[in-house]
mmCIF file of C-alpha atoms in Angstrom:
data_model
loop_
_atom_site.group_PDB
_atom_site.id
_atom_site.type_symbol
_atom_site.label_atom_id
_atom_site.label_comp_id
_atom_site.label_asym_id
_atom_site.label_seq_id
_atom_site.Cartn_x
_atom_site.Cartn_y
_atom_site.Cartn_z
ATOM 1 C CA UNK B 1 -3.604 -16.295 -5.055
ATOM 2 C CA UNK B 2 -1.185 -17.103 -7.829
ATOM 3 C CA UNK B 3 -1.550 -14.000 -9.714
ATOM 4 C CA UNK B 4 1.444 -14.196 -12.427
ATOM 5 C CA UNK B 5 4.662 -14.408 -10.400
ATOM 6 C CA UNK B 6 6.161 -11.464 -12.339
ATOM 7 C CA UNK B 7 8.447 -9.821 -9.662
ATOM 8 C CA UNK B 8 9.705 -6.586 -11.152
ATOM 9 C CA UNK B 9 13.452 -5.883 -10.461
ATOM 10 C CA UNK B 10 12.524 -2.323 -9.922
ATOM 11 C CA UNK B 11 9.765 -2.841 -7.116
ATOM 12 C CA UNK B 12 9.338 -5.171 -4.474
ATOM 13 C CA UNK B 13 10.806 -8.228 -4.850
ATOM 14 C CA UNK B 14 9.718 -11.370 -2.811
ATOM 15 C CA UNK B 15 11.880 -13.661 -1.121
ATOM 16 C CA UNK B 16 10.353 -16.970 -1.800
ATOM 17 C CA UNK B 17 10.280 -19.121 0.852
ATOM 18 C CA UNK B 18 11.445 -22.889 0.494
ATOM 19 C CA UNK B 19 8.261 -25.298 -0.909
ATOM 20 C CA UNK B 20 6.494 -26.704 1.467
ATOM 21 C CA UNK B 21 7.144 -24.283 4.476
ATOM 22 C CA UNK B 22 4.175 -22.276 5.301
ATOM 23 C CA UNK B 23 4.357 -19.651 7.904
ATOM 24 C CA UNK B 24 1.923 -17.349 9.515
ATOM 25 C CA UNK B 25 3.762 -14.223 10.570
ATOM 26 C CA UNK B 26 0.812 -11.729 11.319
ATOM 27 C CA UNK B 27 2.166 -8.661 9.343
ATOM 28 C CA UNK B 28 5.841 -7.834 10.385
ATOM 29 C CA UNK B 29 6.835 -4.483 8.974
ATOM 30 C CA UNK B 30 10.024 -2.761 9.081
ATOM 31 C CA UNK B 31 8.445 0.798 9.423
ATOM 32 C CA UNK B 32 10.565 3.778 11.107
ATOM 33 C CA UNK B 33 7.375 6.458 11.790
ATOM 34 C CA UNK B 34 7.243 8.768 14.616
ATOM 35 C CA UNK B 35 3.569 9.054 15.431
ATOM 36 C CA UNK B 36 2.075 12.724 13.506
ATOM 37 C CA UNK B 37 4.775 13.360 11.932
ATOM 38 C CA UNK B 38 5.131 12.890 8.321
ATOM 39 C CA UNK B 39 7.864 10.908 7.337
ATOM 40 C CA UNK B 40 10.425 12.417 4.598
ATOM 41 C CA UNK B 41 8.242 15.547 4.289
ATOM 42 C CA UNK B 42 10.051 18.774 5.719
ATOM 43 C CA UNK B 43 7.453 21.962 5.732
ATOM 44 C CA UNK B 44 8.933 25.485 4.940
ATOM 45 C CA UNK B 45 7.241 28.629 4.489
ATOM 46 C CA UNK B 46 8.890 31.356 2.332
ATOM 47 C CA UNK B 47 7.755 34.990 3.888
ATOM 48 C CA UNK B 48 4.463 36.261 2.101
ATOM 49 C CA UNK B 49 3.570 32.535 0.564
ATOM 50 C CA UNK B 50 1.258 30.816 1.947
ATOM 51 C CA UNK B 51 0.590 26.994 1.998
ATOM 52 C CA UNK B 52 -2.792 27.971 -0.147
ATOM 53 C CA UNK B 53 -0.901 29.534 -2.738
ATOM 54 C CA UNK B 54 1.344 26.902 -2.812
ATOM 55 C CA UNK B 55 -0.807 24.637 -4.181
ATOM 56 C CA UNK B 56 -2.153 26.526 -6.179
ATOM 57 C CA UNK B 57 0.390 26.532 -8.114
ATOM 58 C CA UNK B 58 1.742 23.031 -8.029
ATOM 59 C CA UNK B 59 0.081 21.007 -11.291
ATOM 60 C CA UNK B 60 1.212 17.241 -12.050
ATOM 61 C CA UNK B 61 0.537 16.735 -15.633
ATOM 62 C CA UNK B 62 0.548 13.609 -17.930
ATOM 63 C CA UNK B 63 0.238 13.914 -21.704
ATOM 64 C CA UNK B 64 -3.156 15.101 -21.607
ATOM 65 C CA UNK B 65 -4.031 14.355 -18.546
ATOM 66 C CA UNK B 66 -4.278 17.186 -15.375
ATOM 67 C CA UNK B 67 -4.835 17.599 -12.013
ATOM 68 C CA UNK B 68 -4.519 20.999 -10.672
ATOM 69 C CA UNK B 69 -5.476 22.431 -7.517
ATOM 70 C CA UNK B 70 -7.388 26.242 -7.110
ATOM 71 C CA UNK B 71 -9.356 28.483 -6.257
ATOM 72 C CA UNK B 72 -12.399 26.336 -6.797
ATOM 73 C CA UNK B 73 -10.773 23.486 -5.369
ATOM 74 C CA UNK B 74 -9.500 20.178 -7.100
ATOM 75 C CA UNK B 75 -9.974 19.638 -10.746
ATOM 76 C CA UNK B 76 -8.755 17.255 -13.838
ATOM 77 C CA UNK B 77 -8.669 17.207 -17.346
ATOM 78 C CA UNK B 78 -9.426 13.680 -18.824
ATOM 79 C CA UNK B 79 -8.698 12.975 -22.232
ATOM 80 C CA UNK B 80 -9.764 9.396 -23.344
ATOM 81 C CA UNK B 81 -7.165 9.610 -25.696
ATOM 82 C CA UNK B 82 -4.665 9.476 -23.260
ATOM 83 C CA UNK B 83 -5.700 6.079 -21.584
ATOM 84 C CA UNK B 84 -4.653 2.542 -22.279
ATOM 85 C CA UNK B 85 -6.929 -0.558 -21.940
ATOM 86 C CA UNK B 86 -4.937 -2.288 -19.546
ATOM 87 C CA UNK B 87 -3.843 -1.639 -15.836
ATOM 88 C CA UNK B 88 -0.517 -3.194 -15.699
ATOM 89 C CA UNK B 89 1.358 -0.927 -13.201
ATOM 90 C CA UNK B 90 3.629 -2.959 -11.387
ATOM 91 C CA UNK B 91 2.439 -1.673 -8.121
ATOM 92 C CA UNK B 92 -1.458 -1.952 -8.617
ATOM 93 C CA UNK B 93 -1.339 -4.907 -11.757
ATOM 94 C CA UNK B 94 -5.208 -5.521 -12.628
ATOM 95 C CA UNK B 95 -5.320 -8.966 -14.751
ATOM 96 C CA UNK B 96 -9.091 -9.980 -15.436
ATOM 97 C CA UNK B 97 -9.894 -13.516 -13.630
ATOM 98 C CA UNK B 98 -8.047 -12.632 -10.629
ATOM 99 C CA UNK B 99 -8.803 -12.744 -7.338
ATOM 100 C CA UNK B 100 -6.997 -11.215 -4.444
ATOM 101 C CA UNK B 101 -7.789 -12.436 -1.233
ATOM 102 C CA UNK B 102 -6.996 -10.432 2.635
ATOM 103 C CA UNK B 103 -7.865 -11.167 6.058
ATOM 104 C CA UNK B 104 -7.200 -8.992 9.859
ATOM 105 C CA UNK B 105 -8.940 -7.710 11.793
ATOM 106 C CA UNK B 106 -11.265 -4.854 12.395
ATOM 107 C CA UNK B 107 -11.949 -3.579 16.247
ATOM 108 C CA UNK B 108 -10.956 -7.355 17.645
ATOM 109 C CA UNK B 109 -13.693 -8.752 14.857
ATOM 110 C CA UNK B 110 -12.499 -10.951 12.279
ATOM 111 C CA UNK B 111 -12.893 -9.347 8.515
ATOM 112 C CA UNK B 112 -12.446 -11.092 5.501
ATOM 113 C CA UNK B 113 -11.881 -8.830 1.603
ATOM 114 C CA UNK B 114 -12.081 -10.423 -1.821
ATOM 115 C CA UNK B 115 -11.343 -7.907 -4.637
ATOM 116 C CA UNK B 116 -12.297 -9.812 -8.030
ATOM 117 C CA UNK B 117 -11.039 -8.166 -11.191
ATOM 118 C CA UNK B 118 -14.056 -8.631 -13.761
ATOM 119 C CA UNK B 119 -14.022 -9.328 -17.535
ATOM 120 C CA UNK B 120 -16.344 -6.025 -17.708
ATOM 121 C CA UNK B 121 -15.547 -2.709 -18.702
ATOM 122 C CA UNK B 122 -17.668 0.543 -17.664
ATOM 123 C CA UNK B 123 -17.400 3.653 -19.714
ATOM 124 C CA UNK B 124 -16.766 6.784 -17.401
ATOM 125 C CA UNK B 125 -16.217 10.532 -18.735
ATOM 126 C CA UNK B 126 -15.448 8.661 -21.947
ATOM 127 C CA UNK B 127 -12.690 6.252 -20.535
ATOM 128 C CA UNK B 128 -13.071 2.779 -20.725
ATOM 129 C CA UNK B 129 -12.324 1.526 -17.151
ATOM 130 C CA UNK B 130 -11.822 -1.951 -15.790
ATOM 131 C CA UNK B 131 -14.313 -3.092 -13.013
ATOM 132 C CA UNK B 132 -13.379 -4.573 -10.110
ATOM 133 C CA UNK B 133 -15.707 -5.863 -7.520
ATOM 134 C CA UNK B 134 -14.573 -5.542 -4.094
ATOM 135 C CA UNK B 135 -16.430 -7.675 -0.872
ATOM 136 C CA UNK B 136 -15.762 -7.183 2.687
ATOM 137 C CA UNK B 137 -17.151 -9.837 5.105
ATOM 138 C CA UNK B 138 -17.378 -9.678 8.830
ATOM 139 C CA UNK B 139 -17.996 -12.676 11.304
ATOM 140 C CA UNK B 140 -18.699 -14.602 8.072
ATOM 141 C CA UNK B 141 -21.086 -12.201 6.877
ATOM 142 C CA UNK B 142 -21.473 -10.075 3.722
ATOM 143 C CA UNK B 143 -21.104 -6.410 4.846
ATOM 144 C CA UNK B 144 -20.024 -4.321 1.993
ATOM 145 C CA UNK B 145 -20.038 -5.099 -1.891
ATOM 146 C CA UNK B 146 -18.607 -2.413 -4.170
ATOM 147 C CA UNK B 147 -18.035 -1.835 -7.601
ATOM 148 C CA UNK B 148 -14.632 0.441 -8.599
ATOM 149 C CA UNK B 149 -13.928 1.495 -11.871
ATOM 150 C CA UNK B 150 -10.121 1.935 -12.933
ATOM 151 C CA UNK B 151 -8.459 2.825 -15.677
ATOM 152 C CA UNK B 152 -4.438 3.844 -16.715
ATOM 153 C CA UNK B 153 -3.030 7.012 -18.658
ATOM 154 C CA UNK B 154 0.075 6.297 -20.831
ATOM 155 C CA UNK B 155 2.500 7.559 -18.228
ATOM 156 C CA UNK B 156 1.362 4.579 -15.891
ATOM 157 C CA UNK B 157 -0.899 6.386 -13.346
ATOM 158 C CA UNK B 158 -3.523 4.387 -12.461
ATOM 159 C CA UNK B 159 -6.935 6.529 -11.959
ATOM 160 C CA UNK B 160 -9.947 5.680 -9.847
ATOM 161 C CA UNK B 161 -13.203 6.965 -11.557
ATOM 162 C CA UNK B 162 -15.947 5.779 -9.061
ATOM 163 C CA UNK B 163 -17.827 3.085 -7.294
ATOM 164 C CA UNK B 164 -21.043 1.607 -6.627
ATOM 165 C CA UNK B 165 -21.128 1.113 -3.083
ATOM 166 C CA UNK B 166 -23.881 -1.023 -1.372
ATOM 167 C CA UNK B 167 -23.701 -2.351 2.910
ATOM 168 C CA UNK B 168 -25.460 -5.261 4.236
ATOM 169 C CA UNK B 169 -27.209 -6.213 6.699
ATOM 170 C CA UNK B 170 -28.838 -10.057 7.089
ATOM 171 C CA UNK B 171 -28.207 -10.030 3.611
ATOM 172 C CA UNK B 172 -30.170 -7.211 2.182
ATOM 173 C CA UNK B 173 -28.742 -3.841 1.057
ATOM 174 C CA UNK B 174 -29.438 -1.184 3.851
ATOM 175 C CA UNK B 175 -27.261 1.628 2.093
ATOM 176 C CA UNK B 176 -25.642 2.790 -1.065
ATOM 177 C CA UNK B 177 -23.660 5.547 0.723
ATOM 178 C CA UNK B 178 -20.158 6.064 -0.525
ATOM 179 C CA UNK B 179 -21.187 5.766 -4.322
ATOM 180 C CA UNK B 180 -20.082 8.050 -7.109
ATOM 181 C CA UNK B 181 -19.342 8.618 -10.786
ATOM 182 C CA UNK B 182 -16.577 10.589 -11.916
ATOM 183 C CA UNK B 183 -18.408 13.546 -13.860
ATOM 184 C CA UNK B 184 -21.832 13.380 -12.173
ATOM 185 C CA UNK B 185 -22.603 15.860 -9.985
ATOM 186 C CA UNK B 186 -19.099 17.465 -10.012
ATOM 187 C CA UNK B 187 -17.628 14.534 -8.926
ATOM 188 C CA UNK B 188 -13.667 14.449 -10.237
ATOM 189 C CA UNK B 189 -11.387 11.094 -10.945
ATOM 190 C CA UNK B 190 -8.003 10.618 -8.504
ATOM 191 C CA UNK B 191 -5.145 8.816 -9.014
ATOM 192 C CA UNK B 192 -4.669 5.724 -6.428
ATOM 193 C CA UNK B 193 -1.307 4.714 -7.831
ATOM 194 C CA UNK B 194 1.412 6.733 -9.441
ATOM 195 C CA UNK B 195 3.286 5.493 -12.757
ATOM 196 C CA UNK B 196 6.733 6.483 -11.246
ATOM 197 C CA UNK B 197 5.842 6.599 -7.110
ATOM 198 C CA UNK B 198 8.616 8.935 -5.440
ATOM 199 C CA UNK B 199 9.017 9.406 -2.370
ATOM 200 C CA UNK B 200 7.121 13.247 -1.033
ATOM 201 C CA UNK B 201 4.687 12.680 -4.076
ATOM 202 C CA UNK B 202 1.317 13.886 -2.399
ATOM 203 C CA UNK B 203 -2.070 13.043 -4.627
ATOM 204 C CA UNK B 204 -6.124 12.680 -4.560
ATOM 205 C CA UNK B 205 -7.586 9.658 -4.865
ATOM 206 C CA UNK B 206 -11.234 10.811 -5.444
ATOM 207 C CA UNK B 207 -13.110 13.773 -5.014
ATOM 208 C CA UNK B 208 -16.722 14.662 -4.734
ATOM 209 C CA UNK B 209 -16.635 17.611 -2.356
ATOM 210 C CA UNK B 210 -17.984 16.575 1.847
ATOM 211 C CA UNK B 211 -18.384 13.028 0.489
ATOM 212 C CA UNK B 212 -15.153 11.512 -1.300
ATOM 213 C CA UNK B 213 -11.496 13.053 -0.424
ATOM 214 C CA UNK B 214 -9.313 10.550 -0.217
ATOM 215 C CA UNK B 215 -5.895 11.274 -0.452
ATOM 216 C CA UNK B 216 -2.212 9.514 -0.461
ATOM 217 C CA UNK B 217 1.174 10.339 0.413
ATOM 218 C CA UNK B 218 4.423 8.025 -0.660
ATOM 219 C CA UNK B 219 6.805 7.291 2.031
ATOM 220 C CA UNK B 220 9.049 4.991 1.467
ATOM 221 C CA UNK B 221 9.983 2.418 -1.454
ATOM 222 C CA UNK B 222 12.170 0.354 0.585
ATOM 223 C CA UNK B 223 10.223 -1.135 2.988
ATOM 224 C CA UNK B 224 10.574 -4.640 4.233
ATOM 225 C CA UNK B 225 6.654 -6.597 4.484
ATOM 226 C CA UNK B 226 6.003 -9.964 5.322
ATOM 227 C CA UNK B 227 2.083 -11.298 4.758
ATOM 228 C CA UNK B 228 0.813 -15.047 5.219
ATOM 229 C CA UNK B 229 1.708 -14.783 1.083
ATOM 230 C CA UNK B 230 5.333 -14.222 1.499
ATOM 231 C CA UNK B 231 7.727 -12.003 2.892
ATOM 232 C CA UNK B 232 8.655 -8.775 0.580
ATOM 233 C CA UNK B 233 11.447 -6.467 0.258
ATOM 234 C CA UNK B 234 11.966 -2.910 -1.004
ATOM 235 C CA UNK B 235 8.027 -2.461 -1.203
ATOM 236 C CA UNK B 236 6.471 0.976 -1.631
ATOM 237 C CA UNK B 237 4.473 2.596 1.287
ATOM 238 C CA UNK B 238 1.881 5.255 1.559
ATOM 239 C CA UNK B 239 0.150 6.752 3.811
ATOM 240 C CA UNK B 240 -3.527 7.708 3.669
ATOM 241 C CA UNK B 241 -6.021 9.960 4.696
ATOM 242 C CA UNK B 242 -8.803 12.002 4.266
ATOM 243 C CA UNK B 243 -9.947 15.414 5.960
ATOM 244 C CA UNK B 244 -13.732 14.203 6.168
ATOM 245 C CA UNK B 245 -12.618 11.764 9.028
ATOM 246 C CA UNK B 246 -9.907 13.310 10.947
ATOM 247 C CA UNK B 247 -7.956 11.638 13.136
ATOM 248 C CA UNK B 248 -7.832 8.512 10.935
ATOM 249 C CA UNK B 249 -4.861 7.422 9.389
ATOM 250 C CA UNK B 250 -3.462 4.199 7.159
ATOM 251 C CA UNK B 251 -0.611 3.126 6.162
ATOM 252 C CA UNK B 252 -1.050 0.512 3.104
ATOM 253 C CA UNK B 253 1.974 -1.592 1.624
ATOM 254 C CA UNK B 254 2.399 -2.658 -1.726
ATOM 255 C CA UNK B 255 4.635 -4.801 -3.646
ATOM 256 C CA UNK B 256 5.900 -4.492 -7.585
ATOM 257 C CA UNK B 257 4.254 -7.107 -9.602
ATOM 258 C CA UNK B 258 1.720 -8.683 -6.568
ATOM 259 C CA UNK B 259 -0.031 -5.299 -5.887
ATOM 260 C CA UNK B 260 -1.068 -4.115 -2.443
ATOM 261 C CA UNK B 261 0.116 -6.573 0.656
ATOM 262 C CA UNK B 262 -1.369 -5.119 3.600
ATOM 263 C CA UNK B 263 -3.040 -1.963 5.029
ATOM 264 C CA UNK B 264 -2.806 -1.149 8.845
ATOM 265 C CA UNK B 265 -4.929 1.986 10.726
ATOM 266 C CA UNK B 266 -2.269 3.753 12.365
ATOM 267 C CA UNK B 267 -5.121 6.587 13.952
ATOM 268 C CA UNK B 268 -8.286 5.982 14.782
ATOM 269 C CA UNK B 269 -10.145 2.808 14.913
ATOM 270 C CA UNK B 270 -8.001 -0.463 14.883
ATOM 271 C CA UNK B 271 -8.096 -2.563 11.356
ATOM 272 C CA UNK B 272 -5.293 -4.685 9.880
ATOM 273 C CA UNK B 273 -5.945 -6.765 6.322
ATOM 274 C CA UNK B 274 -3.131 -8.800 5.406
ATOM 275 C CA UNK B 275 -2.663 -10.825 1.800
ATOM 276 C CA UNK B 276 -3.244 -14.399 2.204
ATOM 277 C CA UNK B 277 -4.021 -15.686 -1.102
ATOM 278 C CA UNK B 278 -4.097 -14.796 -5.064
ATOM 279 C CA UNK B 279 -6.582 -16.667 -7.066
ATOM 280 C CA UNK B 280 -6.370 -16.815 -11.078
ATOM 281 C CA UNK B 281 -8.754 -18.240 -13.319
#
């Protein structure tokens, strides 16, 4: 997958091996975790505040674009005004034509993911958002086939408004559970990468209340990643989770101008997806 070698000086630069010299080095990761505890994230409680509170009043803000958190839970303010028609964030780079390509494993059974970015665009709460179609074989076999919809504010956040989400079975669809539209039955946008990542930042992803809650933490931006694509240095890592599945945890790698390396389950049931190949048209 030879998406434009543009390595950013300020992200995750790749040391490129010599020509010729292939090597298949099953995900080494310079990662310093202790298991349950967040990394980097110290928790203090002033007398007569609570944690509730708290985030109540914490609100991230981009020039017109919100995300607050309340009494009635998570809400944003879009403005379409506020969005650009390309997703070039050096962490999560969306060119049209290309093709990113993982493999791993998933419970000892091999898995296979090909996110395509499309030519199309999809309008959602008024924001024109790239499409990017997103298939996850297993033993061979089509099991999942989604349909995200993307789009990136002027301060370089990249939002996630929604998917169309269909499983598999023998080849015919047997579910569209998971799907949702930003705006449609109070379903809200997230943010899946930040324009300036530090490390502490804590964000949503999605939300549609008991059925999309996604959210990310940043813990590092010096982490050291190698993937059958190349070995990586100073790459950004978050970790992931959402309170409909607890007891599930990822931690997902990314790199500045590739995008996202590798993901690893760190709780719950085993899966590991590594980057193997970048495809442009």
């Amino acid at each position: 997958m030879l998406i434009t070698a543009m390595l950013f000086v300020s992200g995750c630069s790749q040391n490129t091996p010599e020509e010729d010299t292939t090597e298949e080095t099953g995900g080494e990761v310079t990662e310093e975790v202790t298991e349950g505890a967040m990394e980097g994230t110290t928790e203090e409680t002033t007398e007569g505040v609570t944690e509730e509170a708290t985030e109540e009043a914490t609100e991230e803000t981009t020039e017109g674009v919100m995300e607050t958190e309340g009494e009635g839970g998570y809400s944003s303010v879009i403005n379409p005004d506020d969005f650009v028609e390309v997703v070039d964030n050096p962490y999560f780079p969306l060119t049209p034509g290309t093709t990113f390509v993982y493999e791993g494993e998933s419970e000892s059974e091999p898995i296979r993911d090909e996110v395509y970015v499309t030519n199309e665009m999809r309008t959602v709460m008024g924001v024109k958002t790239i499409v990017v179609r997103d298939r996850e074989f297993e033993d061979g076999e089509l099991a999942e086939e989604t349909f995200d919809w993307y789009a990136q504010d002027k301060d370089g956040n990249v939002w996630y408004f929604g998917e169309d989400s269909r499983e598999y079975d023998e080849g015919e669809v047997v579910s569209t559970e998971g799907s949702w539209e930003a705006g449609v039955n109070g379903a809200q946008p997230g943010i899946i990468m930040k324009g300036n990542p530090q490390v502490g930042d804590t964000y949503r992803q999605e939300y549609l209340a008991g059925e999309a809650e996604d959210m990310a933490e940043v813990i590092s931006l010096n982490e050291s990643v190698s993937v059958p694509y190349g070995p990586f240095e100073n790459c950004l890592k978050t970790r992931e989770w959402t309170p409909l599945e607890p007891g599930t945890e990822e931690n997902k790698y990314y790199a500045a101008g590739t995008g996202l390396l590798m993901e690893i389950t760190v709780r719950g049931e085993a899966e590991e997806l590594e980057l193997v190949e970048i495809i442009t048209e």
